[in-house]
CSV table of C-alpha atoms and ligand atoms in Angstrom, one decimal:
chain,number,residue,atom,x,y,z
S,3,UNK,CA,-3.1,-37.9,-34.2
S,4,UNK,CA,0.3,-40.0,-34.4
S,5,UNK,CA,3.8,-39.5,-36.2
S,6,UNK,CA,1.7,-41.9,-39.2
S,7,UNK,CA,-1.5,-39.6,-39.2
S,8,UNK,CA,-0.4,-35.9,-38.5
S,9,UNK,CA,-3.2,-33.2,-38.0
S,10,UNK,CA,-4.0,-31.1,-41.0
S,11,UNK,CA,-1.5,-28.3,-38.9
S,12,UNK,CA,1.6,-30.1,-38.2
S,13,UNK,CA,0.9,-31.7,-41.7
S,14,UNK,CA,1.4,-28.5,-43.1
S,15,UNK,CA,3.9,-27.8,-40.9
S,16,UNK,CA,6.1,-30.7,-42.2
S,17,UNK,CA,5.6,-29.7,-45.5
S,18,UNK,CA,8.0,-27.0,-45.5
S,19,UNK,CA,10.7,-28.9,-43.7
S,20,UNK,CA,13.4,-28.9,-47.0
S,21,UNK,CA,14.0,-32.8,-48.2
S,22,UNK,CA,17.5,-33.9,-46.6
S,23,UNK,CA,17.2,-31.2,-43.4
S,24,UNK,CA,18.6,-31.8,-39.9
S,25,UNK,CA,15.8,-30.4,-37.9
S,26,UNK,CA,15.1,-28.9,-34.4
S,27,UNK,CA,11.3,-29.0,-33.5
S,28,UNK,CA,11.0,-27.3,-30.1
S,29,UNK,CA,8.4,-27.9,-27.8
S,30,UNK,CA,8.0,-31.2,-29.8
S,31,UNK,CA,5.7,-32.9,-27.1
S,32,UNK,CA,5.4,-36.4,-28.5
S,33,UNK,CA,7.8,-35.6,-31.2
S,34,UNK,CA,5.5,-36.9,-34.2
S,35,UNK,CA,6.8,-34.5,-36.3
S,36,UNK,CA,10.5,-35.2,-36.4
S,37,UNK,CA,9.7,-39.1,-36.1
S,38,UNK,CA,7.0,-38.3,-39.0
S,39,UNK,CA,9.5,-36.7,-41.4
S,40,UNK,CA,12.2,-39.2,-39.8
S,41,UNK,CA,10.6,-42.2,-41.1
S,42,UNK,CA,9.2,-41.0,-44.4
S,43,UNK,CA,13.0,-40.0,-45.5
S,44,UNK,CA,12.6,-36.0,-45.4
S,45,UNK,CA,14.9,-35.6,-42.7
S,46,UNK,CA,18.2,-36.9,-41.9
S,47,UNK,CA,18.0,-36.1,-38.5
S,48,UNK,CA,17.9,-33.6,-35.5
S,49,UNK,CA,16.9,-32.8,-32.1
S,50,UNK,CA,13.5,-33.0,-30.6
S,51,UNK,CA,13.3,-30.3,-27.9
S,52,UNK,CA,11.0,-30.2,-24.6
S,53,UNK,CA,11.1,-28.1,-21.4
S,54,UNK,CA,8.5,-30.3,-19.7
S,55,UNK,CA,9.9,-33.8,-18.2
S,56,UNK,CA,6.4,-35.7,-19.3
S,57,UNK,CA,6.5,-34.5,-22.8
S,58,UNK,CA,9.9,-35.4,-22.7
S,59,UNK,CA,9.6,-38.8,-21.8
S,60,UNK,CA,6.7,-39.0,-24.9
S,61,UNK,CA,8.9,-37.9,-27.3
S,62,UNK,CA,11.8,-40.2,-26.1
S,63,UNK,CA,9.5,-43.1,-26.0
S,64,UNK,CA,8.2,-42.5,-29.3
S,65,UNK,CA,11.3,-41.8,-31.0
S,66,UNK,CA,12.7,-45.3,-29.7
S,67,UNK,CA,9.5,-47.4,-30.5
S,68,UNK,CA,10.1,-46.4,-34.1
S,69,UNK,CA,13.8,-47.0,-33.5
S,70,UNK,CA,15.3,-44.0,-34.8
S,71,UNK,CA,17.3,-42.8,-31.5
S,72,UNK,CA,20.1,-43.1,-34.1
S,73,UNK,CA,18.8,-40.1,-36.0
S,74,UNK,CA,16.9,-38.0,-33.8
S,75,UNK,CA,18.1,-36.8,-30.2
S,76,UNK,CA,15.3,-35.9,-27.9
S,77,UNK,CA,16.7,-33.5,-25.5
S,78,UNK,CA,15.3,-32.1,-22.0
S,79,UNK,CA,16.2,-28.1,-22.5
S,80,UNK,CA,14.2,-24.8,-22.5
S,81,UNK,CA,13.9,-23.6,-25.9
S,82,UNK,CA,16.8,-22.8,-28.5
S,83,UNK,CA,19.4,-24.5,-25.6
S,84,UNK,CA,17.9,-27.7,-27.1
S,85,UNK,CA,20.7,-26.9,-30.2
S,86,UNK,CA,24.5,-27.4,-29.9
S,87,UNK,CA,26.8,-27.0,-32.9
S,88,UNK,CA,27.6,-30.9,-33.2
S,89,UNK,CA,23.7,-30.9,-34.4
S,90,UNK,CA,24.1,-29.0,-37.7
S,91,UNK,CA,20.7,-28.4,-37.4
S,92,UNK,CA,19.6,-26.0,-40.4
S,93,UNK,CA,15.8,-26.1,-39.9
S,94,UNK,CA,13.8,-24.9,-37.1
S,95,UNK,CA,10.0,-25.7,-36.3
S,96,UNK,CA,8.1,-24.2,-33.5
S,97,UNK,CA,4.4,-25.1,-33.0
S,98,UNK,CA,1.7,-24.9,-31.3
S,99,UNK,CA,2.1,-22.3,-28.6
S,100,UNK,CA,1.6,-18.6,-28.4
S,101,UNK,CA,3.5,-16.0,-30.6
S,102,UNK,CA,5.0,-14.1,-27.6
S,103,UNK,CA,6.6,-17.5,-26.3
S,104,UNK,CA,7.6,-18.6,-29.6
S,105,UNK,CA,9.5,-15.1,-29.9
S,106,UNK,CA,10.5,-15.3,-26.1
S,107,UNK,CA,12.3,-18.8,-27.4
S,108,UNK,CA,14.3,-17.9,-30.7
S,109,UNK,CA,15.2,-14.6,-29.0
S,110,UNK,CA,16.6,-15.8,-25.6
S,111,UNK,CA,19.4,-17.7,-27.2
S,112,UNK,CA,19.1,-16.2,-31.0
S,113,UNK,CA,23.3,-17.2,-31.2
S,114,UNK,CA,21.2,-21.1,-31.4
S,115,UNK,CA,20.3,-20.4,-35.1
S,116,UNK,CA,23.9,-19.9,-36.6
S,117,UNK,CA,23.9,-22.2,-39.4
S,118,UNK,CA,19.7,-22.2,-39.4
S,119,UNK,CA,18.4,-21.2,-43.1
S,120,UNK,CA,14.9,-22.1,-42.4
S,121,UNK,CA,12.4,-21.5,-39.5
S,122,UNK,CA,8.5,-22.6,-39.7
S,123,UNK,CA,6.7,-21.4,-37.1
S,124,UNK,CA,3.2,-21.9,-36.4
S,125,UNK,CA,2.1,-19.6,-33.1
S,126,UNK,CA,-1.6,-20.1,-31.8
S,127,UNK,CA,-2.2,-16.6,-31.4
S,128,UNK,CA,-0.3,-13.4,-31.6
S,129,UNK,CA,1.2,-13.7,-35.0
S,130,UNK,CA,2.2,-10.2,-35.7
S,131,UNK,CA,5.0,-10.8,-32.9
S,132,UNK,CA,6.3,-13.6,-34.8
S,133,UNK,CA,6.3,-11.6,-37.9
S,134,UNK,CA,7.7,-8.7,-36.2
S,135,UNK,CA,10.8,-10.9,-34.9
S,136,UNK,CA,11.2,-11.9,-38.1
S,137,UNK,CA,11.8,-8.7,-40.0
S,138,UNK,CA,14.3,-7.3,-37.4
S,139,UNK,CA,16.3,-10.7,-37.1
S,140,UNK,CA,17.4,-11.4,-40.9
S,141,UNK,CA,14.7,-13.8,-41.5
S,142,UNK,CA,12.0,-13.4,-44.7
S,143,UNK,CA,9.4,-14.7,-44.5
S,144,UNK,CA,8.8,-17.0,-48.0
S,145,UNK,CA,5.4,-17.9,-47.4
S,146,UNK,CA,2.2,-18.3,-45.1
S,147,UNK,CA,-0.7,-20.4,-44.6
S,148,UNK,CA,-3.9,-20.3,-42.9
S,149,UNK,CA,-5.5,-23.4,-41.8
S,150,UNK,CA,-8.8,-24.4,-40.3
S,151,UNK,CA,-9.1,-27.4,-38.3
S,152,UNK,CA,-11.8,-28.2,-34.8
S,153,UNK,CA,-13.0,-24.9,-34.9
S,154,UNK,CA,-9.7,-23.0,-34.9
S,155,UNK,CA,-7.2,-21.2,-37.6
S,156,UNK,CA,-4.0,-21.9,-37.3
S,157,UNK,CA,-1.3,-19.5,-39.3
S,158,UNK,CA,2.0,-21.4,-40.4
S,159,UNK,CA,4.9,-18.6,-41.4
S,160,UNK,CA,7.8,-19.7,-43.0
S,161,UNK,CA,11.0,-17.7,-43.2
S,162,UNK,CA,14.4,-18.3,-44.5
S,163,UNK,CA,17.8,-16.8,-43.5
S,164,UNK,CA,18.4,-13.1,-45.5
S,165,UNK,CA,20.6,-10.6,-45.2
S,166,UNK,CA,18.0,-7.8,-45.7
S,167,UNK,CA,14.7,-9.2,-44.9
S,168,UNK,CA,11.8,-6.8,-46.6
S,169,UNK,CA,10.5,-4.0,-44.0
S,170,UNK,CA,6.9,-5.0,-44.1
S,171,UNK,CA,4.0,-2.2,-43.2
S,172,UNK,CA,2.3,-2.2,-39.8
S,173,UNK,CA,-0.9,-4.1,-41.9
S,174,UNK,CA,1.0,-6.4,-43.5
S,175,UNK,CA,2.5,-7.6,-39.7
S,176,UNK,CA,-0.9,-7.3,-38.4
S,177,UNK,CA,-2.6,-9.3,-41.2
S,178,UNK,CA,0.9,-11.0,-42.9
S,179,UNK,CA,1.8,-10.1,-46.2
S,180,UNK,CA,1.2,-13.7,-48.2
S,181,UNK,CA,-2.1,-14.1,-46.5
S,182,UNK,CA,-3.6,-10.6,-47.2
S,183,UNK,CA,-2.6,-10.8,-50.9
S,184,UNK,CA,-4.2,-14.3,-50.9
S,185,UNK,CA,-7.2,-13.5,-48.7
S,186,UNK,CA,-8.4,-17.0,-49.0
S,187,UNK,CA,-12.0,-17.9,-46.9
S,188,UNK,CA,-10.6,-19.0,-44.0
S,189,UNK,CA,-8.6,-15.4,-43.6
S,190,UNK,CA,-12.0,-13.4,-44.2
S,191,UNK,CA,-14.0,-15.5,-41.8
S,192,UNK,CA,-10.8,-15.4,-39.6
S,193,UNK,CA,-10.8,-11.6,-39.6
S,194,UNK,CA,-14.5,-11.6,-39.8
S,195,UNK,CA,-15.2,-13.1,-36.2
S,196,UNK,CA,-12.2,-11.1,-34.9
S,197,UNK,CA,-14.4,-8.0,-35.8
S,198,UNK,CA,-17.2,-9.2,-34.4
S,199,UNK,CA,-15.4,-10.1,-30.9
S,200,UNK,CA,-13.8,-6.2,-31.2
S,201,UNK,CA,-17.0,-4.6,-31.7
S,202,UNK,CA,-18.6,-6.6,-29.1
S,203,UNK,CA,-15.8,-5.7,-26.5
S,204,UNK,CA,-16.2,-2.2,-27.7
S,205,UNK,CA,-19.8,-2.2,-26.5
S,206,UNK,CA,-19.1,-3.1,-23.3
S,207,UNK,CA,-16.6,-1.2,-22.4
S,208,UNK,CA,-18.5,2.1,-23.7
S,209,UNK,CA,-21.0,1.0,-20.8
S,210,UNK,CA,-18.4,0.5,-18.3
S,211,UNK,CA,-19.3,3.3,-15.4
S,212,UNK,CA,-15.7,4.4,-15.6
S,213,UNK,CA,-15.2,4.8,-19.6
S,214,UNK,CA,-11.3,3.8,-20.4
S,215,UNK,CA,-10.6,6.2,-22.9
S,216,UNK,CA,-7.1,4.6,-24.2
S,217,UNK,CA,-8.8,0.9,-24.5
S,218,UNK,CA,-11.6,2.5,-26.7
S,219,UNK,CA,-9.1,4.1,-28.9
S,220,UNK,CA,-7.0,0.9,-29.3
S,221,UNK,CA,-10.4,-1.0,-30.0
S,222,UNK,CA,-11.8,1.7,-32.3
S,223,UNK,CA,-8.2,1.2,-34.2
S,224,UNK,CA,-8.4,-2.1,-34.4
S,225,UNK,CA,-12.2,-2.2,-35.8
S,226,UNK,CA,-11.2,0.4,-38.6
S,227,UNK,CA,-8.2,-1.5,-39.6
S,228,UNK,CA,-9.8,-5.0,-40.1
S,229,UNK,CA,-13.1,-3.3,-42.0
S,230,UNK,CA,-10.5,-1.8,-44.1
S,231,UNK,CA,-9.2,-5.4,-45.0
S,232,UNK,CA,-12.1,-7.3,-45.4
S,233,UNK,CA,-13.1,-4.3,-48.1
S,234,UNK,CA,-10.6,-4.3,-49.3
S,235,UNK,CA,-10.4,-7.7,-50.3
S,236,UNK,CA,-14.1,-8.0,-51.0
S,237,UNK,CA,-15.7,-9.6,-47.8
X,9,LIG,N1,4.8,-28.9,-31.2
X,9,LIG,C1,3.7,-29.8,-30.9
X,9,LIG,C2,2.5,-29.5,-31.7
X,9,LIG,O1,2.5,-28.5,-32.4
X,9,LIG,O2,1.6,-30.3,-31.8
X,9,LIG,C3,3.3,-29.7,-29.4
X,9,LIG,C4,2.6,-28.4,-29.0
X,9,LIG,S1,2.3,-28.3,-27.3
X,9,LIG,C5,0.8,-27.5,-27.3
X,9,LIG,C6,3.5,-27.2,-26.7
X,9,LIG,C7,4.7,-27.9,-26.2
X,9,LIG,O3,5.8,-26.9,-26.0
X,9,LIG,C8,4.5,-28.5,-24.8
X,9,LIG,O4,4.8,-29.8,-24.8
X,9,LIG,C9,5.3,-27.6,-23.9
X,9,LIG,O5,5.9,-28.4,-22.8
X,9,LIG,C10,6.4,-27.2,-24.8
X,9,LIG,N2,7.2,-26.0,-24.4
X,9,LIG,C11,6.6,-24.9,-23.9
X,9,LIG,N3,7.6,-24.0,-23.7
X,9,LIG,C12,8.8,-24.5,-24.1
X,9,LIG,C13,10.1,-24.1,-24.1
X,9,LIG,N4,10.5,-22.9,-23.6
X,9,LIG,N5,11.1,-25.0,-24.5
X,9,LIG,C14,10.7,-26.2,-25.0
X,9,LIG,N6,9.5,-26.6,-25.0
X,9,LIG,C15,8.5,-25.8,-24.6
């Protein structure tokens, strides 16, 4: 991958970055998304964001090789501290880490996203956090994708600013409210081998010599809630 050949998961990413934004991506690494929609005119600017001094250094080098340091800022800062006001940033991407860091990061300096009508977030695992977040923090969520690519699903989420954001059900966080009522292939064999991994845990922790009662109930919860889905939707 490189800012001219994006993987099929920032790709998709990018494509919900609104023509004409001023963009933060945090935790930007190389920053080949920002230099990507940089140099095919989708953004105007922004700030690439990184914690780590080595990704920072990537993302600096890369932005200056394609000689846009007039357009985008990279910027050594933990999360949302990346943004000050003078950025007018009105799009936020997060990718590629786990959903209780992404909602660590927008909810440790949440006053970061005045003037932010769009996020896109795409968390590794533990999506129903990021949806969650969402819902209570005047963000609605406008679509969702599922992608597969070297053996992994990715979920993208896209929200924008709202006053009242819909109050989703507990299976539509879980599961995500555009993906369930698409229930495209790569959510059923998503959900599929998360059943099987369930049902397998379940098995050995019923022959564990001490039986935990409370993880058995959460697993047995779990296992009935996906079977529900996947019948739901036909699987
Ligand atoms: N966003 C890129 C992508 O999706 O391909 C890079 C993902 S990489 C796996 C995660 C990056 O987030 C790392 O470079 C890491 O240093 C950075 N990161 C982790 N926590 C961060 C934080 N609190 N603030 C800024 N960057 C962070």
């Amino acid at each position: 991958m490189d800012a001219d050949h994006l993987s099929q998961r920032l790709a998709t990413v990018a494509s919900y970055v609104p023509q004409g934004a001023r963009l933060a991506d945090i935790g930007t690494d190389h920053a080949y998304l920002p230099v990507n929609l940089a140099k095919r005119g989708i953004i105007t600017g922004g700030v690439a964001g990184e914690v780590v001094p080595g990704p920072f250094k990537n993302a600096q080098h890369e932005i200056t090789k394609e000689a846009l340091d007039d357009r985008i800022t990279a910027r050594l800062a933990n999360g949302l501290q990346a943004i000050e006001p003078t950025d007018h940033i009105d799009t936020v991407a997060i990718a590629g880490m786990g959903g209780t860091l992404i909602t660590q990061i927008l909810t440790q300096d949440f006053d970061r996203l005045a003037g932010v009508q769009r996020l896109i977030l795409q968390p590794n695992v533990g999506e129903a956090n990021v949806r969650q977040f969402l819902m209570t923090h005047g963000f609605q969520l406008v679509t969702e994708q599922i992608v597969s690519e070297d053996g992994h699903d990715y979920e993208i989420l896209v929200a924008d600013c709202a006053e009242a954001p819909q109050q989703y059900t507990p299976e539509e966080v879980q599961f995500g409210p555009y993906l369930l009522a698409e229930h495209n292939a790569i959510f059923v064999a998503k959900w599929q081998r998360e059943l099987d991994r369930a049902q397998v845990v379940l098995r050995q922790v019923q022959s564990a010599h001490e039986v935990p009662a409370e993880k058995i109930a959460e697993l047995e919860t779990k296992i009935t809630e996906i079977k529900e889905v996947l019948q739901r939707v036909g699987a």
